Amino acid sequence: MRHMGGPTSDVLALLDATFDAVVIMDDRGRITAFNRSAEEMFGYRAADAIGRNVNMLMTSADRMAHDDHVRRYLVGGESHILGKGRDVRVRHRDGSEFSVFLSVGRIPNSNPPQFVGYLHDNSLRRKALATLEHERQLNRLYLDLAQVMLVATNRAGAVQLVNQRALRVLRVDDAQIIDCNWVDACVAPEDRGIARNAFRALLMSGSDEPQSCEYHVRASDGEDRFITWRGVALRDVNNVATGVMLSGEDITDQRRAETEAHRALERMNNVSRLATMGEMAAGISHELNQPLAAIANYAQACGRLLRMPGADVPEISGALEQIAGQALRAGEIIRRIRSLVRNEDVRRESQDINELIREVHTLLASDARVHDGRLELDLAPVLPKVTVDGVQIQQVLMNLVHNAFEAQGTDAARLEVARNLDGSGAAFEVRIATRPTDAGDVEVSVSDLGPGLAGEVEQKIFEPFFTTKPTGTGLGLAISRSIIKAHEARLGYRANQPRGACFYFVLPAHMEMPR
Amino acid sequence: MKDLPQIVYVVDDDDAVRDSLRLLLKSAGLACEVHSSAQEFLATYDAAQPGCLVLDVRMPGMSGLEMQQELNLRGATLPVIFITGHGDIPMAVEAMQHGAFDFLQKPFRDQELLDRVQRALVRDTENRVRLRHTDRIKERLATLSPREREVLDLVTQGKANKMVAGDLGVSQRTVEIHRAHVMQKMEAGSLAELVRMMMAVSPRP
Amino acid sequence: MAGSNDNDGAAHDGTTQRARIIVVAGQSSQRTREVLNTLRGFTHVIWPPSLAAALEQTGSKDVACLVIADDLHEEPVDEFLQEARELHRNLPIFVITDPDDVAEAVSAMRHGATAVIEIPPSYAALREEVARAIR
């Protein structure tokens, strides 16, 4: 758009092609050119703008200042603004105000002087700057919100970046750690070798796969924290490693808890063993005192009979045979107890499960006697062998049988039932059964005729410290389950038919190696 | 009526213990009868049969302690010597509180058992004599008229005839007559004897 | 016996209503002290200087029970027990024994103990028995 004394059409075409708004005015402030970008920026058509005072584009505050600038320039050649850029507020045709970056120049050789103003849409630039800043803040937030420690170093190992989490773990602030050697400044002295090797391995590796390692860092107060790290090499455009980025998780507490849990389990095992021993001690001493009492009685009776005139020889010799037999019975009980308590360390061997059951039968039968019950064995005649720790499996069986007897009612209930029975019948029965499964493995089950388990009890029965017994510790089943689990099997529960509870586990059959 | 001979009953489920006790008691010249379970014994025992009981604490079916309570319920007075392969103090205390005569841990010296058996047999005899005595007193008490019973209760409390007459609102002479009938029916030679009889039949506090 | 028990303060100082006395016998020993300590929470515990004094004081109507805490150096426990039982037919008498001494416990029961409590493991059973006797 040309005006008298305005730019040539060539120049105008050029102006229309620029992104910046361009406004040219004469020495009296009248607009002589208004390019397309200016049209867009201010909402005026060039035809409407040209010839009008440039004031119309300004906010009221800037108008006075502008007139003053122009006057001073024209009178004294004094320039405040020519050649310099500054932010100004301008006015859109619709009255809204906004900021632009304005630079003003005098068109060379123009006389009277003409001025050209370049108006750059500040808000766009600001927007871009803000976006960049926002992204940087976000990145910082990502770093600082991360639950893991994040540390970046350069090739030499000097810390370039570290997030809040890492600063908290190390109890330092940025200034204390940026540009320091990571390993020397932060890794616990014992673990520096590990840390250096891991660092070198990362720089050397050509792969972008993260690598893992674990080492202690030492906080500024001297406390060591145990960290599990994943690291990747940082690379430039030429794929040259320029440093490493490490992400670390503080697993000190977790590791401590694991150690605690492990110790607690060991303690529980000991408690359970002691409790089992205590419960069994009554049974064992009863079991052993029976043959001893018989031996003492027979021997003392023999002494008396021998002192009597006309000693009854067949009676005496019968008693002596009984003494020998009862002594062997006592020896057998001791042998079984010893085989049960001797073997402390865990050894898995190929075993006949039926034989293991028969080995504890004496002890279990004494438990049955303590509870006025009867223990039945229902063992499959042919079974594959199983690879188990025999003592542990026997402990599980003792625990299950003991629970089964405990489950079968109170003394009063037993007395009531016993009254209604014939002389031979024990009121309560526990059955240990073995059978091959369809898959060829071995199922062992312990069932009773007690009340069985209610649904909510069934849910919780394997939890440590859950017990339905008034004097129970609630550890037995939990330990039994962990033992069975260690044998790659599962301790399960199902209702027994016609009533009662049935606990069972399936042991994988032992594979014989072909010779 | 001639007394029945005393029998030592042995109830133990362990064959060897049972048989060895039989032989030991036999060697000491004691009549003995053995049973392998509480139910077996209870099915055959007649409370009139004197003797004592050697009873295992732990047995399948009915335990010894349960059998003792069953005997108490039946009013059987047979002294019970418990024997056990594994006893503890609470178990012993419970047995004794329920009236056990003694409590022995296996194995034991023959003399230990035989002494206790002898003492238990003596106790059984005493019990039966006392029971017979109190039975007779109760029979005589049953022959008293209500008024005579009132007079008896008051005089054995130590009241003189005059006070008894006042309490009952009758003449002293009437009291004297009732009192003479009481002495005669109770076969008592003196007031002291009457008092002793009443103490024998009064339930232990 | 009971009637001569005039020097027992508790019977005459107006606290008779609430006073329930526990008499403890036993030689001066760690265990006797522990028993006295255990029973301290109960109303009124006396530890008479001699067995004769113990027997005499036991006659008071306010006495809830007699506890024989330990060996009696002057006399076997069973004889003292029998004597106490003959004098006071219905008095609860508790005897403390060493753990697992079944023979001693049975003997004490035969001579008239109401219950025998083994110590250690715990004084809880003693507290329970005495609390029941006081009620």
mmCIF file of C-alpha atoms in Angstrom, chain B:
data_model
loop_
_atom_site.group_PDB
_atom_site.id
_atom_site.type_symbol
_atom_site.label_atom_id
_atom_site.label_comp_id
_atom_site.label_asym_id
_atom_site.label_seq_id
_atom_site.Cartn_x
_atom_site.Cartn_y
_atom_site.Cartn_z
ATOM 1 C CA MET B 1 -23.066 -111.477 106.888
ATOM 2 C CA LYS B 2 -19.513 -112.667 106.246
ATOM 3 C CA ASP B 3 -17.221 -110.099 104.575
ATOM 4 C CA LEU B 4 -16.208 -110.759 100.982
ATOM 5 C CA PRO B 5 -12.428 -111.216 100.423
ATOM 6 C CA GLN B 6 -10.634 -108.043 99.328
ATOM 7 C CA ILE B 7 -9.520 -107.786 95.714
ATOM 8 C CA VAL B 8 -6.916 -105.461 94.211
ATOM 9 C CA TYR B 9 -8.232 -104.259 90.845
ATOM 10 C CA VAL B 10 -5.728 -103.208 88.205
ATOM 11 C CA VAL B 11 -6.901 -101.121 85.253
ATOM 12 C CA ASP B 12 -4.171 -100.324 82.697
ATOM 13 C CA ASP B 13 -4.266 -100.469 78.917
ATOM 14 C CA ASP B 14 -0.610 -101.492 78.589
ATOM 15 C CA ASP B 15 -0.452 -105.290 78.398
ATOM 16 C CA ALA B 16 3.029 -105.585 79.913
ATOM 17 C CA VAL B 17 2.356 -103.185 82.778
ATOM 18 C CA ARG B 18 -0.948 -104.884 83.548
ATOM 19 C CA ASP B 19 0.520 -108.381 83.505
ATOM 20 C CA SER B 20 3.583 -107.399 85.552
ATOM 21 C CA LEU B 21 1.344 -105.791 88.193
ATOM 22 C CA ARG B 22 -0.732 -108.945 88.328
ATOM 23 C CA LEU B 23 2.414 -110.998 88.956
ATOM 24 C CA LEU B 24 3.762 -108.544 91.536
ATOM 25 C CA LEU B 25 0.512 -108.502 93.524
ATOM 26 C CA LYS B 26 0.259 -112.261 93.258
ATOM 27 C CA SER B 27 3.829 -112.639 94.566
ATOM 28 C CA ALA B 28 2.777 -110.542 97.565
ATOM 29 C CA GLY B 29 -0.116 -112.871 98.188
ATOM 30 C CA LEU B 30 -2.856 -110.437 97.157
ATOM 31 C CA ALA B 31 -5.957 -111.405 95.224
ATOM 32 C CA CYS B 32 -5.993 -109.440 92.010
ATOM 33 C CA GLU B 33 -8.194 -108.822 88.992
ATOM 34 C CA VAL B 34 -6.932 -107.005 85.887
ATOM 35 C CA HIS B 35 -8.785 -104.984 83.245
ATOM 36 C CA SER B 36 -7.503 -103.326 80.087
ATOM 37 C CA SER B 37 -9.931 -100.401 80.030
ATOM 38 C CA ALA B 38 -12.121 -98.283 82.269
ATOM 39 C CA GLN B 39 -15.229 -99.391 80.427
ATOM 40 C CA GLU B 40 -14.358 -103.062 80.938
ATOM 41 C CA PHE B 41 -13.926 -102.517 84.674
ATOM 42 C CA LEU B 42 -17.064 -100.397 85.108
ATOM 43 C CA ALA B 43 -19.114 -102.999 83.240
ATOM 44 C CA THR B 44 -18.275 -105.716 85.769
ATOM 45 C CA TYR B 45 -17.575 -103.966 89.082
ATOM 46 C CA ASP B 46 -20.012 -104.410 91.954
ATOM 47 C CA ALA B 47 -19.749 -101.657 94.597
ATOM 48 C CA ALA B 48 -20.338 -104.204 97.347
ATOM 49 C CA GLN B 49 -17.010 -105.863 96.514
ATOM 50 C CA PRO B 50 -14.306 -104.630 98.926
ATOM 51 C CA GLY B 51 -10.728 -103.973 97.863
ATOM 52 C CA CYS B 52 -8.845 -101.170 96.162
ATOM 53 C CA LEU B 53 -8.090 -99.942 92.680
ATOM 54 C CA VAL B 54 -4.734 -99.456 90.933
ATOM 55 C CA LEU B 55 -5.624 -97.188 88.032
ATOM 56 C CA ASP B 56 -3.613 -95.872 85.087
ATOM 57 C CA VAL B 57 -4.190 -92.150 84.469
ATOM 58 C CA ARG B 58 -3.849 -92.161 80.702
ATOM 59 C CA MET B 59 -5.890 -94.640 78.766
ATOM 60 C CA PRO B 60 -7.675 -94.444 75.444
ATOM 61 C CA GLY B 61 -11.443 -94.150 75.642
ATOM 62 C CA MET B 62 -11.993 -93.135 79.234
ATOM 63 C CA SER B 63 -9.016 -91.868 81.180
ATOM 64 C CA GLY B 64 -8.326 -92.864 84.764
ATOM 65 C CA LEU B 65 -9.338 -89.428 86.070
ATOM 66 C CA GLU B 66 -12.625 -89.655 84.201
ATOM 67 C CA MET B 67 -13.218 -93.127 85.575
ATOM 68 C CA GLN B 68 -12.566 -91.840 89.103
ATOM 69 C CA GLN B 69 -15.274 -89.232 88.635
ATOM 70 C CA GLU B 70 -17.606 -91.868 87.263
ATOM 71 C CA LEU B 71 -16.978 -93.974 90.396
ATOM 72 C CA ASN B 72 -17.672 -90.913 92.579
ATOM 73 C CA LEU B 73 -20.981 -90.395 90.745
ATOM 74 C CA ARG B 74 -21.881 -94.026 91.400
ATOM 75 C CA GLY B 75 -21.080 -93.563 95.090
ATOM 76 C CA ALA B 76 -18.377 -96.215 94.973
ATOM 77 C CA THR B 77 -15.912 -95.787 97.845
ATOM 78 C CA LEU B 78 -13.123 -98.013 96.528
ATOM 79 C CA PRO B 79 -9.794 -96.291 97.353
ATOM 80 C CA VAL B 80 -7.977 -95.381 94.133
ATOM 81 C CA ILE B 81 -4.188 -95.498 93.718
ATOM 82 C CA PHE B 82 -3.287 -93.729 90.488
ATOM 83 C CA ILE B 83 -0.249 -94.826 88.546
ATOM 84 C CA THR B 84 1.090 -92.835 85.617
ATOM 85 C CA GLY B 85 3.951 -92.941 83.173
ATOM 86 C CA HIS B 86 4.145 -89.163 83.119
ATOM 87 C CA GLY B 87 2.590 -87.231 85.953
ATOM 88 C CA ASP B 88 2.817 -83.616 86.900
ATOM 89 C CA ILE B 89 1.717 -81.698 89.970
ATOM 90 C CA PRO B 90 -1.532 -80.306 88.535
ATOM 91 C CA MET B 91 -2.561 -83.810 87.510
ATOM 92 C CA ALA B 92 -1.707 -85.214 90.942
ATOM 93 C CA VAL B 93 -3.494 -82.366 92.735
ATOM 94 C CA GLU B 94 -6.600 -82.843 90.617
ATOM 95 C CA ALA B 95 -6.670 -86.576 91.332
ATOM 96 C CA MET B 96 -6.201 -86.025 95.067
ATOM 97 C CA GLN B 97 -8.848 -83.290 95.166
ATOM 98 C CA HIS B 98 -11.282 -85.764 93.650
ATOM 99 C CA GLY B 99 -10.556 -88.133 96.497
ATOM 100 C CA ALA B 100 -7.756 -90.321 95.180
ATOM 101 C CA PHE B 101 -6.083 -92.339 97.906
ATOM 102 C CA ASP B 102 -2.625 -91.963 96.376
ATOM 103 C CA PHE B 103 -0.762 -91.151 93.205
ATOM 104 C CA LEU B 104 2.385 -92.973 92.050
ATOM 105 C CA GLN B 105 4.698 -92.437 89.123
ATOM 106 C CA LYS B 106 5.910 -95.352 87.031
ATOM 107 C CA PRO B 107 8.269 -97.038 87.461
ATOM 108 C CA PHE B 108 8.065 -97.570 91.225
ATOM 109 C CA ARG B 109 9.624 -99.791 93.898
ATOM 110 C CA ASP B 110 7.510 -102.858 94.618
ATOM 111 C CA GLN B 111 7.401 -101.984 98.313
ATOM 112 C CA GLU B 112 6.146 -98.494 97.521
ATOM 113 C CA LEU B 113 3.175 -99.907 95.681
ATOM 114 C CA LEU B 114 2.525 -102.790 98.057
ATOM 115 C CA ASP B 115 2.581 -100.484 101.133
ATOM 116 C CA ARG B 116 0.074 -98.198 99.509
ATOM 117 C CA VAL B 117 -2.100 -101.115 98.451
ATOM 118 C CA GLN B 118 -2.085 -102.439 102.025
ATOM 119 C CA ARG B 119 -2.996 -99.036 103.424
ATOM 120 C CA ALA B 120 -5.724 -98.637 100.803
ATOM 121 C CA LEU B 121 -7.192 -102.001 101.760
ATOM 122 C CA VAL B 122 -7.237 -100.940 105.420
ATOM 123 C CA ARG B 123 -8.890 -97.678 104.441
ATOM 124 C CA ASP B 124 -11.518 -99.574 102.453
ATOM 125 C CA THR B 125 -12.315 -101.753 105.459
ATOM 126 C CA GLU B 126 -12.624 -98.677 107.690
ATOM 127 C CA ASN B 127 -14.835 -96.995 105.150
ATOM 128 C CA ARG B 128 -17.119 -99.965 104.954
ATOM 129 C CA VAL B 129 -17.340 -100.328 108.751
ATOM 130 C CA ARG B 130 -18.108 -96.652 109.090
ATOM 131 C CA LEU B 131 -20.648 -96.841 106.315
ATOM 132 C CA ARG B 132 -22.307 -99.796 107.935
ATOM 133 C CA HIS B 133 -22.281 -97.915 111.267
ATOM 134 C CA THR B 134 -23.800 -94.785 109.794
ATOM 135 C CA ASP B 135 -26.279 -96.860 107.830
ATOM 136 C CA ARG B 136 -27.451 -98.378 111.118
ATOM 137 C CA ILE B 137 -27.724 -94.949 112.753
ATOM 138 C CA LYS B 138 -29.729 -93.673 109.805
ATOM 139 C CA GLU B 139 -32.043 -96.675 110.072
ATOM 140 C CA ARG B 140 -32.662 -95.890 113.750
ATOM 141 C CA LEU B 141 -33.166 -92.175 113.044
ATOM 142 C CA ALA B 142 -35.838 -93.126 110.552
ATOM 143 C CA THR B 143 -37.906 -94.774 113.340
ATOM 144 C CA LEU B 144 -38.197 -91.493 115.348
ATOM 145 C CA SER B 145 -41.412 -89.484 115.322
ATOM 146 C CA PRO B 146 -41.118 -85.826 114.188
ATOM 147 C CA ARG B 147 -41.443 -84.590 117.781
ATOM 148 C CA GLU B 148 -38.795 -87.073 118.970
ATOM 149 C CA ARG B 149 -36.473 -85.831 116.198
ATOM 150 C CA GLU B 150 -36.958 -82.242 117.381
ATOM 151 C CA VAL B 151 -36.092 -83.235 120.935
ATOM 152 C CA LEU B 152 -33.021 -85.108 119.715
ATOM 153 C CA ASP B 153 -31.724 -82.152 117.694
ATOM 154 C CA LEU B 154 -32.141 -79.780 120.657
ATOM 155 C CA VAL B 155 -30.574 -82.013 123.317
ATOM 156 C CA THR B 156 -27.603 -82.827 121.116
ATOM 157 C CA GLN B 157 -27.101 -79.067 120.780
ATOM 158 C CA GLY B 158 -26.503 -79.173 124.552
ATOM 159 C CA LYS B 159 -29.871 -77.816 125.740
ATOM 160 C CA ALA B 160 -31.282 -78.901 129.081
ATOM 161 C CA ASN B 161 -34.759 -80.459 129.255
ATOM 162 C CA LYS B 162 -36.198 -77.239 130.661
ATOM 163 C CA MET B 163 -34.970 -75.178 127.704
ATOM 164 C CA VAL B 164 -36.155 -77.792 125.239
ATOM 165 C CA ALA B 165 -39.606 -77.654 126.874
ATOM 166 C CA GLY B 166 -39.583 -73.864 126.490
ATOM 167 C CA ASP B 167 -38.493 -74.037 122.837
ATOM 168 C CA LEU B 168 -41.152 -76.591 121.918
ATOM 169 C CA GLY B 169 -43.888 -75.143 124.143
ATOM 170 C CA VAL B 170 -44.511 -78.415 125.985
ATOM 171 C CA SER B 171 -44.086 -79.490 129.602
ATOM 172 C CA GLN B 172 -40.728 -80.615 130.933
ATOM 173 C CA ARG B 173 -42.304 -83.974 131.734
ATOM 174 C CA THR B 174 -43.278 -84.482 128.074
ATOM 175 C CA VAL B 175 -39.705 -83.725 127.038
ATOM 176 C CA GLU B 176 -38.389 -86.302 129.480
ATOM 177 C CA ILE B 177 -40.679 -88.953 127.987
ATOM 178 C CA HIS B 178 -39.675 -88.111 124.376
ATOM 179 C CA ARG B 179 -36.029 -88.123 125.408
ATOM 180 C CA ALA B 180 -36.297 -91.572 126.960
ATOM 181 C CA HIS B 181 -37.896 -92.871 123.728
ATOM 182 C CA VAL B 182 -35.089 -91.302 121.676
ATOM 183 C CA MET B 183 -32.381 -92.936 123.812
ATOM 184 C CA GLN B 184 -34.143 -96.259 123.539
ATOM 185 C CA LYS B 185 -34.794 -96.146 119.784
ATOM 186 C CA MET B 186 -31.265 -94.904 119.044
ATOM 187 C CA GLU B 187 -29.781 -97.564 121.341
ATOM 188 C CA ALA B 188 -27.704 -94.829 122.970
ATOM 189 C CA GLY B 189 -26.328 -95.413 126.503
ATOM 190 C CA SER B 190 -25.532 -91.774 127.176
ATOM 191 C CA LEU B 191 -25.985 -88.277 125.785
ATOM 192 C CA ALA B 192 -22.321 -88.323 124.713
ATOM 193 C CA GLU B 193 -22.912 -91.455 122.639
ATOM 194 C CA LEU B 194 -25.946 -89.828 121.042
ATOM 195 C CA VAL B 195 -23.889 -86.769 120.123
ATOM 196 C CA ARG B 196 -21.195 -88.984 118.551
ATOM 197 C CA MET B 197 -23.822 -90.797 116.485
ATOM 198 C CA MET B 198 -25.205 -87.514 115.158
ATOM 199 C CA MET B 199 -21.716 -86.307 114.258
ATOM 200 C CA ALA B 200 -21.106 -89.551 112.339
ATOM 201 C CA VAL B 201 -24.142 -89.066 110.117
ATOM 202 C CA SER B 202 -24.044 -85.301 109.733
ATOM 203 C CA PRO B 203 -22.689 -84.411 106.329
ATOM 204 C CA ARG B 204 -19.154 -83.084 106.437
ATOM 205 C CA PRO B 205 -19.204 -79.309 106.168
#
